[in-house]
């Protein structure tokens, strides 16, 4: 296991867990996670092209500024979501190095990169940007700001107020709605056809997945994440994507509550010799850069899994870009997998 990965596991317990570590009538029966997050309302957000700005984040903290901020620094995934709504940022942090040089549709070369891996955050560069607000996600119940290093968080906090969007223990639709509200508060045109069309496509994809899950209730799905020495099997109760998919009817194979308790509810780690402990027809594999991808897994026990032999392995994005446009594909991919999967378990 790499040092980066180990740091994720010991300090957040999320890299494997999040991998193994989201409206309409179609979503009405998906649970009421708005109650968990508090949802969004006019009282929480204030948007104007000029004049005061405020936003109440998912820690219950209300950030107030004299004007709508334009000097924004954000976790790269949040920055990419805001970009989809027409909001630009000046700087980003988090895993940014990609083959095409983009995060979603956002060109990384057009922004200042403050850090690319876990623990990296150039405070001096951050200060030089004269940030008005820092925005990131949160993957625990304590309100820990994702990818803001513990050792420099106090210095960072003194330079600008922060906004945290929770991606913990709620369905995908909740952070989608929260980022929508945030973008709207920052002046985004949420009536633009690009925006409204993306939301409609997401709703259609969700309806498709619900129908596929209902038509194929016998297809068992496992969410996994690969490291050099261990294979992680995710529970579905804390991850925004898995909670949502489960609410739509997807039949997940997952560890017992007592086993998950050891990792704070996120995952069970297995040796590669025991990777066949759970029987599955479709395997969703963590696609983040710190994990080993299916094509690079050499263990014979993996290659012998029925789902692997049947070619029924798909990618999973445990840290999705929270815009409707970017979440369409992940819903459609799972729907297609259920529609076409053979029963092999």
mmCIF file of C-alpha atoms in Angstrom:
data_model
loop_
_atom_site.group_PDB
_atom_site.id
_atom_site.type_symbol
_atom_site.label_atom_id
_atom_site.label_comp_id
_atom_site.label_asym_id
_atom_site.label_seq_id
_atom_site.Cartn_x
_atom_site.Cartn_y
_atom_site.Cartn_z
ATOM 1 C CA UNK A 1 0.000 0.000 0.000
ATOM 2 C CA UNK A 2 1.346 3.410 -0.920
ATOM 3 C CA UNK A 3 2.011 6.033 1.745
ATOM 4 C CA UNK A 4 -0.666 8.222 0.185
ATOM 5 C CA UNK A 5 -3.206 5.464 0.435
ATOM 6 C CA UNK A 6 -2.190 4.586 3.952
ATOM 7 C CA UNK A 7 -2.629 8.211 4.981
ATOM 8 C CA UNK A 8 -6.138 8.188 3.602
ATOM 9 C CA UNK A 9 -7.005 5.089 5.558
ATOM 10 C CA UNK A 10 -5.511 6.120 8.867
ATOM 11 C CA UNK A 11 -6.477 9.793 8.854
ATOM 12 C CA UNK A 12 -9.891 9.589 7.218
ATOM 13 C CA UNK A 13 -10.597 5.913 6.607
ATOM 14 C CA UNK A 14 -12.192 6.965 3.360
ATOM 15 C CA UNK A 15 -10.119 6.262 0.278
ATOM 16 C CA UNK A 16 -10.918 2.572 0.367
ATOM 17 C CA UNK A 17 -14.186 3.185 2.097
ATOM 18 C CA UNK A 18 -15.494 5.799 -0.256
ATOM 19 C CA UNK A 19 -14.573 3.399 -3.018
ATOM 20 C CA UNK A 20 -14.901 0.348 -0.993
ATOM 21 C CA UNK A 21 -13.445 4.070 0.495
ATOM 22 C CA UNK A 22 -27.871 12.464 -6.756
ATOM 23 C CA UNK A 23 -35.695 15.758 -9.214
ATOM 24 C CA UNK A 24 -38.854 15.341 -9.700
ATOM 25 C CA UNK A 25 -41.287 12.485 -9.153
ATOM 26 C CA UNK A 26 -38.632 9.977 -10.101
ATOM 27 C CA UNK A 27 -36.679 10.808 -6.948
ATOM 28 C CA UNK A 28 -39.602 11.257 -4.616
ATOM 29 C CA UNK A 29 -39.382 7.675 -3.412
ATOM 30 C CA UNK A 30 -35.607 7.715 -2.933
ATOM 31 C CA UNK A 31 -35.703 8.667 0.724
ATOM 32 C CA UNK A 32 -35.755 12.018 2.463
ATOM 33 C CA UNK A 33 -32.085 12.759 2.877
ATOM 34 C CA UNK A 34 -32.901 16.455 2.708
ATOM 35 C CA UNK A 35 -33.814 16.081 6.340
ATOM 36 C CA UNK A 36 -30.280 14.930 7.105
ATOM 37 C CA UNK A 37 -28.603 17.814 5.362
ATOM 38 C CA UNK A 38 -31.108 20.497 6.087
ATOM 39 C CA UNK A 39 -31.503 20.915 2.321
ATOM 40 C CA UNK A 40 -31.268 24.433 0.983
ATOM 41 C CA UNK A 41 -33.543 27.412 1.201
ATOM 42 C CA UNK A 42 -33.697 31.107 0.469
ATOM 43 C CA UNK A 43 -32.791 31.712 4.098
ATOM 44 C CA UNK A 44 -29.523 29.828 3.652
ATOM 45 C CA UNK A 45 -28.314 31.449 0.459
ATOM 46 C CA UNK A 46 -28.242 34.989 -0.760
ATOM 47 C CA UNK A 47 -27.213 35.749 -4.330
ATOM 48 C CA UNK A 48 -26.717 39.072 -5.989
ATOM 49 C CA UNK A 49 -24.424 40.455 -8.640
ATOM 50 C CA UNK A 50 -23.465 43.108 -6.114
ATOM 51 C CA UNK A 51 -24.042 43.603 -2.445
ATOM 52 C CA UNK A 52 -23.782 41.175 0.500
ATOM 53 C CA UNK A 53 -23.398 37.410 0.057
ATOM 54 C CA UNK A 54 -24.016 34.614 2.498
ATOM 55 C CA UNK A 55 -24.165 30.843 2.401
ATOM 56 C CA UNK A 56 -24.924 28.363 5.155
ATOM 57 C CA UNK A 57 -22.811 25.247 4.668
ATOM 58 C CA UNK A 58 -23.322 21.698 5.875
ATOM 59 C CA UNK A 59 -21.498 22.321 9.139
ATOM 60 C CA UNK A 60 -24.181 24.867 9.963
ATOM 61 C CA UNK A 61 -21.647 27.648 9.447
ATOM 62 C CA UNK A 62 -22.875 30.759 7.632
ATOM 63 C CA UNK A 63 -20.226 32.574 5.640
ATOM 64 C CA UNK A 64 -21.011 36.271 5.121
ATOM 65 C CA UNK A 65 -19.143 38.592 2.757
ATOM 66 C CA UNK A 66 -19.684 42.149 1.602
ATOM 67 C CA UNK A 67 -20.062 40.966 -1.987
ATOM 68 C CA UNK A 68 -20.441 37.806 -4.034
ATOM 69 C CA UNK A 69 -16.978 36.203 -4.035
ATOM 70 C CA UNK A 70 -15.069 35.862 -7.291
ATOM 71 C CA UNK A 71 -11.664 34.980 -5.875
ATOM 72 C CA UNK A 72 -12.553 31.374 -5.084
ATOM 73 C CA UNK A 73 -10.308 28.432 -4.254
ATOM 74 C CA UNK A 74 -11.883 24.989 -4.216
ATOM 75 C CA UNK A 75 -11.239 21.277 -4.034
ATOM 76 C CA UNK A 76 -10.815 20.231 -7.639
ATOM 77 C CA UNK A 77 -14.060 18.222 -7.793
ATOM 78 C CA UNK A 78 -16.094 21.126 -6.427
ATOM 79 C CA UNK A 79 -14.343 23.512 -8.805
ATOM 80 C CA UNK A 80 -15.282 21.280 -11.745
ATOM 81 C CA UNK A 81 -18.915 21.194 -10.630
ATOM 82 C CA UNK A 82 -19.060 24.977 -10.273
ATOM 83 C CA UNK A 83 -17.479 25.292 -13.727
ATOM 84 C CA UNK A 84 -20.421 23.366 -15.175
ATOM 85 C CA UNK A 85 -22.653 26.097 -13.783
ATOM 86 C CA UNK A 86 -20.514 28.911 -15.171
ATOM 87 C CA UNK A 87 -18.613 29.754 -11.992
ATOM 88 C CA UNK A 88 -14.819 29.987 -12.282
ATOM 89 C CA UNK A 89 -12.281 29.540 -9.509
ATOM 90 C CA UNK A 90 -8.736 30.899 -9.197
ATOM 91 C CA UNK A 91 -7.111 27.928 -7.502
ATOM 92 C CA UNK A 92 -7.664 24.235 -6.857
ATOM 93 C CA UNK A 93 -6.299 21.529 -4.598
ATOM 94 C CA UNK A 94 -6.683 17.771 -4.583
ATOM 95 C CA UNK A 95 -5.819 15.182 -7.267
ATOM 96 C CA UNK A 96 -5.582 17.235 -10.453
ATOM 97 C CA UNK A 97 -3.088 15.483 -12.703
ATOM 98 C CA UNK A 98 -5.069 13.747 -15.433
ATOM 99 C CA UNK A 99 -4.170 12.502 -18.895
ATOM 100 C CA UNK A 100 -6.246 15.162 -20.629
ATOM 101 C CA UNK A 101 -5.348 17.962 -18.233
ATOM 102 C CA UNK A 102 -8.953 18.464 -17.229
ATOM 103 C CA UNK A 103 -11.198 18.007 -14.230
ATOM 104 C CA UNK A 104 -14.555 17.369 -15.807
ATOM 105 C CA UNK A 105 -14.682 20.120 -18.442
ATOM 106 C CA UNK A 106 -12.438 22.513 -16.511
ATOM 107 C CA UNK A 107 -8.959 23.086 -17.929
ATOM 108 C CA UNK A 108 -6.509 22.685 -15.037
ATOM 109 C CA UNK A 109 -3.892 24.781 -16.829
ATOM 110 C CA UNK A 110 -6.151 27.830 -16.421
ATOM 111 C CA UNK A 111 -6.081 27.747 -12.615
ATOM 112 C CA UNK A 112 -3.416 27.733 -9.893
ATOM 113 C CA UNK A 113 -2.791 24.253 -8.493
ATOM 114 C CA UNK A 114 -2.043 24.355 -4.763
ATOM 115 C CA UNK A 115 -1.504 20.648 -4.315
ATOM 116 C CA UNK A 116 -2.046 17.402 -6.181
ATOM 117 C CA UNK A 117 -1.775 14.640 -3.591
ATOM 118 C CA UNK A 118 -2.858 14.000 -0.026
ATOM 119 C CA UNK A 119 -1.179 16.423 2.396
ATOM 120 C CA UNK A 120 -0.132 18.875 -0.323
ATOM 121 C CA UNK A 121 -1.448 22.426 0.020
ATOM 122 C CA UNK A 122 0.842 25.348 -0.774
ATOM 123 C CA UNK A 123 -0.212 27.940 1.801
ATOM 124 C CA UNK A 124 2.021 30.629 0.303
ATOM 125 C CA UNK A 125 0.450 30.240 -3.142
ATOM 126 C CA UNK A 126 -2.964 30.226 -1.508
ATOM 127 C CA UNK A 127 -2.269 33.495 0.277
ATOM 128 C CA UNK A 128 -0.978 35.051 -2.950
ATOM 129 C CA UNK A 129 -4.345 34.382 -4.605
ATOM 130 C CA UNK A 130 -6.012 36.632 -2.000
ATOM 131 C CA UNK A 131 -8.889 34.156 -1.648
ATOM 132 C CA UNK A 132 -12.301 35.344 -0.543
ATOM 133 C CA UNK A 133 -13.585 31.848 0.195
ATOM 134 C CA UNK A 134 -12.398 28.224 0.176
ATOM 135 C CA UNK A 135 -14.880 25.523 -0.821
ATOM 136 C CA UNK A 136 -14.515 21.775 -0.420
ATOM 137 C CA UNK A 137 -16.393 18.605 0.420
ATOM 138 C CA UNK A 138 -16.578 16.668 3.686
ATOM 139 C CA UNK A 139 -16.522 12.889 4.094
ATOM 140 C CA UNK A 140 -17.108 12.504 7.808
ATOM 141 C CA UNK A 141 -19.604 13.619 10.400
ATOM 142 C CA UNK A 142 -17.092 15.862 12.145
ATOM 143 C CA UNK A 143 -17.010 18.472 9.382
ATOM 144 C CA UNK A 144 -13.421 17.783 8.355
ATOM 145 C CA UNK A 145 -12.602 19.713 5.196
ATOM 146 C CA UNK A 146 -11.513 17.263 2.495
ATOM 147 C CA UNK A 147 -7.895 17.586 1.345
ATOM 148 C CA UNK A 148 -7.177 20.470 3.718
ATOM 149 C CA UNK A 149 -4.121 19.165 5.623
ATOM 150 C CA UNK A 150 -4.390 18.902 9.392
ATOM 151 C CA UNK A 151 -0.931 20.388 9.881
ATOM 152 C CA UNK A 152 -1.753 23.616 7.996
ATOM 153 C CA UNK A 153 -5.518 23.910 8.434
ATOM 154 C CA UNK A 154 -5.231 26.689 11.041
ATOM 155 C CA UNK A 155 -3.044 28.834 8.781
ATOM 156 C CA UNK A 156 -5.404 28.203 5.868
ATOM 157 C CA UNK A 157 -8.447 29.109 7.951
ATOM 158 C CA UNK A 158 -6.976 32.520 8.826
ATOM 159 C CA UNK A 159 -6.683 33.520 5.175
ATOM 160 C CA UNK A 160 -10.330 33.103 4.137
ATOM 161 C CA UNK A 161 -13.607 31.623 5.399
ATOM 162 C CA UNK A 162 -14.503 28.137 4.229
ATOM 163 C CA UNK A 163 -17.616 26.410 2.925
ATOM 164 C CA UNK A 164 -18.046 22.659 3.392
ATOM 165 C CA UNK A 165 -20.452 20.535 1.334
ATOM 166 C CA UNK A 166 -21.120 17.186 2.976
ATOM 167 C CA UNK A 167 -20.789 13.975 1.008
ATOM 168 C CA UNK A 168 -21.212 11.800 4.093
ATOM 169 C CA UNK A 169 -24.117 9.512 4.987
ATOM 170 C CA UNK A 170 -26.638 10.890 2.502
ATOM 171 C CA UNK A 171 -27.829 10.141 -1.002
ATOM 172 C CA UNK A 172 -26.189 11.611 -4.084
ATOM 173 C CA UNK A 173 -29.068 13.988 -4.715
ATOM 174 C CA UNK A 174 -28.320 15.946 -1.542
ATOM 175 C CA UNK A 175 -24.808 17.233 -2.393
ATOM 176 C CA UNK A 176 -26.066 17.762 -5.953
ATOM 177 C CA UNK A 177 -28.767 20.044 -4.613
ATOM 178 C CA UNK A 178 -26.343 21.769 -2.249
ATOM 179 C CA UNK A 179 -23.785 22.543 -4.972
ATOM 180 C CA UNK A 180 -26.684 23.762 -7.157
ATOM 181 C CA UNK A 181 -27.716 26.143 -4.355
ATOM 182 C CA UNK A 182 -24.117 27.260 -3.872
ATOM 183 C CA UNK A 183 -23.645 27.966 -7.587
ATOM 184 C CA UNK A 184 -26.923 29.877 -7.653
ATOM 185 C CA UNK A 185 -25.783 31.982 -4.704
ATOM 186 C CA UNK A 186 -22.576 32.777 -6.569
ATOM 187 C CA UNK A 187 -24.553 34.168 -9.486
ATOM 188 C CA UNK A 188 -24.915 31.172 -11.780
ATOM 189 C CA UNK A 189 -27.835 31.143 -14.218
ATOM 190 C CA UNK A 190 -29.678 28.017 -13.141
ATOM 191 C CA UNK A 191 -32.310 28.528 -15.852
ATOM 192 C CA UNK A 192 -29.774 28.098 -18.663
ATOM 193 C CA UNK A 193 -30.704 25.245 -20.990
ATOM 194 C CA UNK A 194 -27.361 23.512 -20.419
ATOM 195 C CA UNK A 195 -28.098 23.375 -16.709
ATOM 196 C CA UNK A 196 -31.748 22.365 -16.877
ATOM 197 C CA UNK A 197 -31.103 19.799 -19.620
ATOM 198 C CA UNK A 198 -28.402 18.142 -17.510
ATOM 199 C CA UNK A 199 -30.783 17.829 -14.581
ATOM 200 C CA UNK A 200 -33.411 16.251 -16.845
ATOM 201 C CA UNK A 201 -30.832 13.780 -18.151
ATOM 202 C CA UNK A 202 -29.876 12.874 -14.600
ATOM 203 C CA UNK A 203 -33.513 12.277 -13.700
ATOM 204 C CA UNK A 204 -33.971 10.122 -16.818
ATOM 205 C CA UNK A 205 -30.850 8.108 -15.958
ATOM 206 C CA UNK A 206 -32.170 7.589 -12.432
ATOM 207 C CA UNK A 207 -35.496 6.361 -13.774
ATOM 208 C CA UNK A 208 -33.616 3.968 -16.041
ATOM 209 C CA UNK A 209 -31.575 2.609 -13.144
ATOM 210 C CA UNK A 210 -34.663 2.170 -11.005
ATOM 211 C CA UNK A 211 -36.330 0.220 -13.813
ATOM 212 C CA UNK A 212 -33.229 -1.911 -14.385
ATOM 213 C CA UNK A 213 -32.929 -2.742 -10.692
ATOM 214 C CA UNK A 214 -36.617 -3.690 -10.553
ATOM 215 C CA UNK A 215 -36.304 -5.880 -13.650
ATOM 216 C CA UNK A 216 -33.160 -7.620 -12.399
ATOM 217 C CA UNK A 217 -33.444 -7.968 -8.606
ATOM 218 C CA UNK A 218 -31.340 -11.125 -8.668
ATOM 219 C CA UNK A 219 -28.236 -9.356 -9.984
ATOM 220 C CA UNK A 220 -25.878 -8.799 -7.075
ATOM 221 C CA UNK A 221 -23.503 -5.822 -7.170
ATOM 222 C CA UNK A 222 -20.296 -5.448 -5.176
ATOM 223 C CA UNK A 223 -18.375 -2.172 -4.748
ATOM 224 C CA UNK A 224 -14.659 -2.766 -4.445
ATOM 225 C CA UNK A 225 -11.321 -0.995 -4.280
ATOM 226 C CA UNK A 226 -7.910 -2.487 -4.932
ATOM 227 C CA UNK A 227 -4.587 -1.909 -3.183
ATOM 228 C CA UNK A 228 -1.317 -3.797 -3.458
ATOM 229 C CA UNK A 229 -1.958 -6.091 -0.510
ATOM 230 C CA UNK A 230 -5.675 -5.749 0.159
ATOM 231 C CA UNK A 231 -9.069 -5.684 -1.511
ATOM 232 C CA UNK A 232 -11.728 -3.474 0.062
ATOM 233 C CA UNK A 233 -15.425 -4.292 -0.053
ATOM 234 C CA UNK A 234 -17.608 -1.266 0.578
ATOM 235 C CA UNK A 235 -20.682 -1.032 2.702
ATOM 236 C CA UNK A 236 -23.471 1.025 1.152
ATOM 237 C CA UNK A 237 -24.633 3.105 4.098
ATOM 238 C CA UNK A 238 -22.198 6.041 4.107
ATOM 239 C CA UNK A 239 -21.232 6.647 0.476
ATOM 240 C CA UNK A 240 -23.403 9.126 -1.436
ATOM 241 C CA UNK A 241 -23.459 7.113 -4.657
ATOM 242 C CA UNK A 242 -24.106 3.712 -3.087
ATOM 243 C CA UNK A 243 -26.807 5.053 -0.771
ATOM 244 C CA UNK A 244 -28.559 6.526 -3.788
ATOM 245 C CA UNK A 245 -28.215 3.431 -5.934
ATOM 246 C CA UNK A 246 -29.526 1.284 -3.096
ATOM 247 C CA UNK A 247 -32.520 3.609 -2.721
ATOM 248 C CA UNK A 248 -33.213 3.054 -6.411
ATOM 249 C CA UNK A 249 -33.338 -0.689 -5.776
ATOM 250 C CA UNK A 250 -29.849 -1.955 -6.591
ATOM 251 C CA UNK A 251 -29.074 -5.231 -4.811
ATOM 252 C CA UNK A 252 -25.713 -4.727 -3.112
ATOM 253 C CA UNK A 253 -23.582 -7.453 -1.601
ATOM 254 C CA UNK A 254 -21.914 -6.021 1.462
ATOM 255 C CA UNK A 255 -20.235 -6.933 4.744
ATOM 256 C CA UNK A 256 -22.239 -7.315 7.924
ATOM 257 C CA UNK A 257 -22.715 -4.357 10.247
ATOM 258 C CA UNK A 258 -20.416 -5.927 12.839
ATOM 259 C CA UNK A 259 -17.601 -6.264 10.288
ATOM 260 C CA UNK A 260 -18.104 -2.748 8.933
ATOM 261 C CA UNK A 261 -17.982 -1.353 12.455
ATOM 262 C CA UNK A 262 -14.226 -1.948 12.506
ATOM 263 C CA UNK A 263 -13.756 0.687 9.788
ATOM 264 C CA UNK A 264 -16.304 3.134 11.109
ATOM 265 C CA UNK A 265 -18.979 1.657 8.851
ATOM 266 C CA UNK A 266 -17.144 2.064 5.558
ATOM 267 C CA UNK A 267 -15.603 -1.211 4.381
ATOM 268 C CA UNK A 268 -14.133 -4.635 5.011
ATOM 269 C CA UNK A 269 -10.563 -5.291 3.957
ATOM 270 C CA UNK A 270 -9.762 -8.717 2.541
ATOM 271 C CA UNK A 271 -6.519 -10.392 1.623
ATOM 272 C CA UNK A 272 -6.330 -11.263 -2.053
ATOM 273 C CA UNK A 273 -6.549 -14.936 -1.069
ATOM 274 C CA UNK A 274 -10.035 -14.224 0.303
ATOM 275 C CA UNK A 275 -11.250 -11.918 -2.455
ATOM 276 C CA UNK A 276 -13.926 -14.486 -3.358
ATOM 277 C CA UNK A 277 -15.620 -14.226 0.048
ATOM 278 C CA UNK A 278 -18.651 -12.475 -1.459
ATOM 279 C CA UNK A 279 -20.495 -13.670 -4.543
ATOM 280 C CA UNK A 280 -21.349 -10.976 -7.055
ATOM 281 C CA UNK A 281 -22.606 -10.684 -10.635
ATOM 282 C CA UNK A 282 -21.332 -7.131 -11.211
ATOM 283 C CA UNK A 283 -18.316 -5.506 -9.589
ATOM 284 C CA UNK A 284 -17.957 -1.719 -9.394
ATOM 285 C CA UNK A 285 -14.298 -0.748 -8.987
ATOM 286 C CA UNK A 286 -12.976 2.496 -7.483
ATOM 287 C CA UNK A 287 -11.557 4.539 -10.377
ATOM 288 C CA UNK A 288 -9.500 7.026 -8.378
ATOM 289 C CA UNK A 289 -5.817 7.460 -9.188
ATOM 290 C CA UNK A 290 -4.569 6.121 -5.842
ATOM 291 C CA UNK A 291 -6.213 2.746 -6.425
ATOM 292 C CA UNK A 292 -5.153 -0.154 -8.637
ATOM 293 C CA UNK A 293 -7.368 -0.412 -11.691
ATOM 294 C CA UNK A 294 -8.882 -3.741 -12.856
ATOM 295 C CA UNK A 295 -6.608 -4.045 -15.902
ATOM 296 C CA UNK A 296 -3.577 -3.859 -13.611
ATOM 297 C CA UNK A 297 -4.705 -6.425 -11.034
ATOM 298 C CA UNK A 298 -2.501 -9.497 -11.413
ATOM 299 C CA UNK A 299 -3.757 -11.714 -8.585
ATOM 300 C CA UNK A 300 -5.058 -15.060 -9.846
ATOM 301 C CA UNK A 301 -7.867 -15.053 -7.294
ATOM 302 C CA UNK A 302 -9.231 -11.861 -8.853
ATOM 303 C CA UNK A 303 -9.093 -13.247 -12.363
ATOM 304 C CA UNK A 304 -11.062 -16.301 -11.245
ATOM 305 C CA UNK A 305 -14.018 -14.304 -9.928
ATOM 306 C CA UNK A 306 -17.166 -15.096 -11.972
ATOM 307 C CA UNK A 307 -17.950 -11.413 -12.576
ATOM 308 C CA UNK A 308 -14.408 -10.779 -13.772
ATOM 309 C CA UNK A 309 -14.429 -13.793 -16.079
ATOM 310 C CA UNK A 310 -17.783 -12.637 -17.484
ATOM 311 C CA UNK A 311 -16.439 -9.135 -18.137
ATOM 312 C CA UNK A 312 -18.970 -7.633 -15.740
ATOM 313 C CA UNK A 313 -16.673 -5.129 -14.050
ATOM 314 C CA UNK A 314 -17.440 -1.408 -14.320
ATOM 315 C CA UNK A 315 -15.855 1.774 -12.990
ATOM 316 C CA UNK A 316 -17.126 3.585 -9.942
ATOM 317 C CA UNK A 317 -16.438 7.204 -8.917
ATOM 318 C CA UNK A 318 -16.669 7.420 -5.106
ATOM 319 C CA UNK A 319 -15.843 11.149 -5.255
ATOM 320 C CA UNK A 320 -18.113 12.330 -8.065
ATOM 321 C CA UNK A 321 -18.160 15.828 -9.485
ATOM 322 C CA UNK A 322 -21.365 17.127 -7.932
ATOM 323 C CA UNK A 323 -23.037 18.607 -10.998
ATOM 324 C CA UNK A 324 -25.976 16.888 -12.663
ATOM 325 C CA UNK A 325 -24.099 16.745 -15.946
ATOM 326 C CA UNK A 326 -21.189 14.830 -14.506
ATOM 327 C CA UNK A 327 -23.324 12.400 -12.516
ATOM 328 C CA UNK A 328 -25.387 11.214 -15.490
ATOM 329 C CA UNK A 329 -22.791 8.755 -16.783
ATOM 330 C CA UNK A 330 -22.247 7.005 -13.458
ATOM 331 C CA UNK A 331 -25.976 6.317 -13.131
ATOM 332 C CA UNK A 332 -26.316 5.231 -16.757
ATOM 333 C CA UNK A 333 -23.309 2.929 -16.537
ATOM 334 C CA UNK A 334 -24.753 1.013 -13.623
ATOM 335 C CA UNK A 335 -28.159 0.856 -15.308
ATOM 336 C CA UNK A 336 -26.577 -0.615 -18.435
ATOM 337 C CA UNK A 337 -24.605 -3.119 -16.368
ATOM 338 C CA UNK A 338 -27.772 -4.359 -14.674
ATOM 339 C CA UNK A 339 -29.658 -4.496 -17.976
ATOM 340 C CA UNK A 340 -27.000 -6.626 -19.664
ATOM 341 C CA UNK A 341 -25.514 -8.674 -16.819
ATOM 342 C CA UNK A 342 -25.664 -12.437 -16.756
ATOM 343 C CA UNK A 343 -26.336 -14.206 -13.497
ATOM 344 C CA UNK A 344 -22.940 -15.704 -12.607
ATOM 345 C CA UNK A 345 -22.931 -15.820 -8.797
#
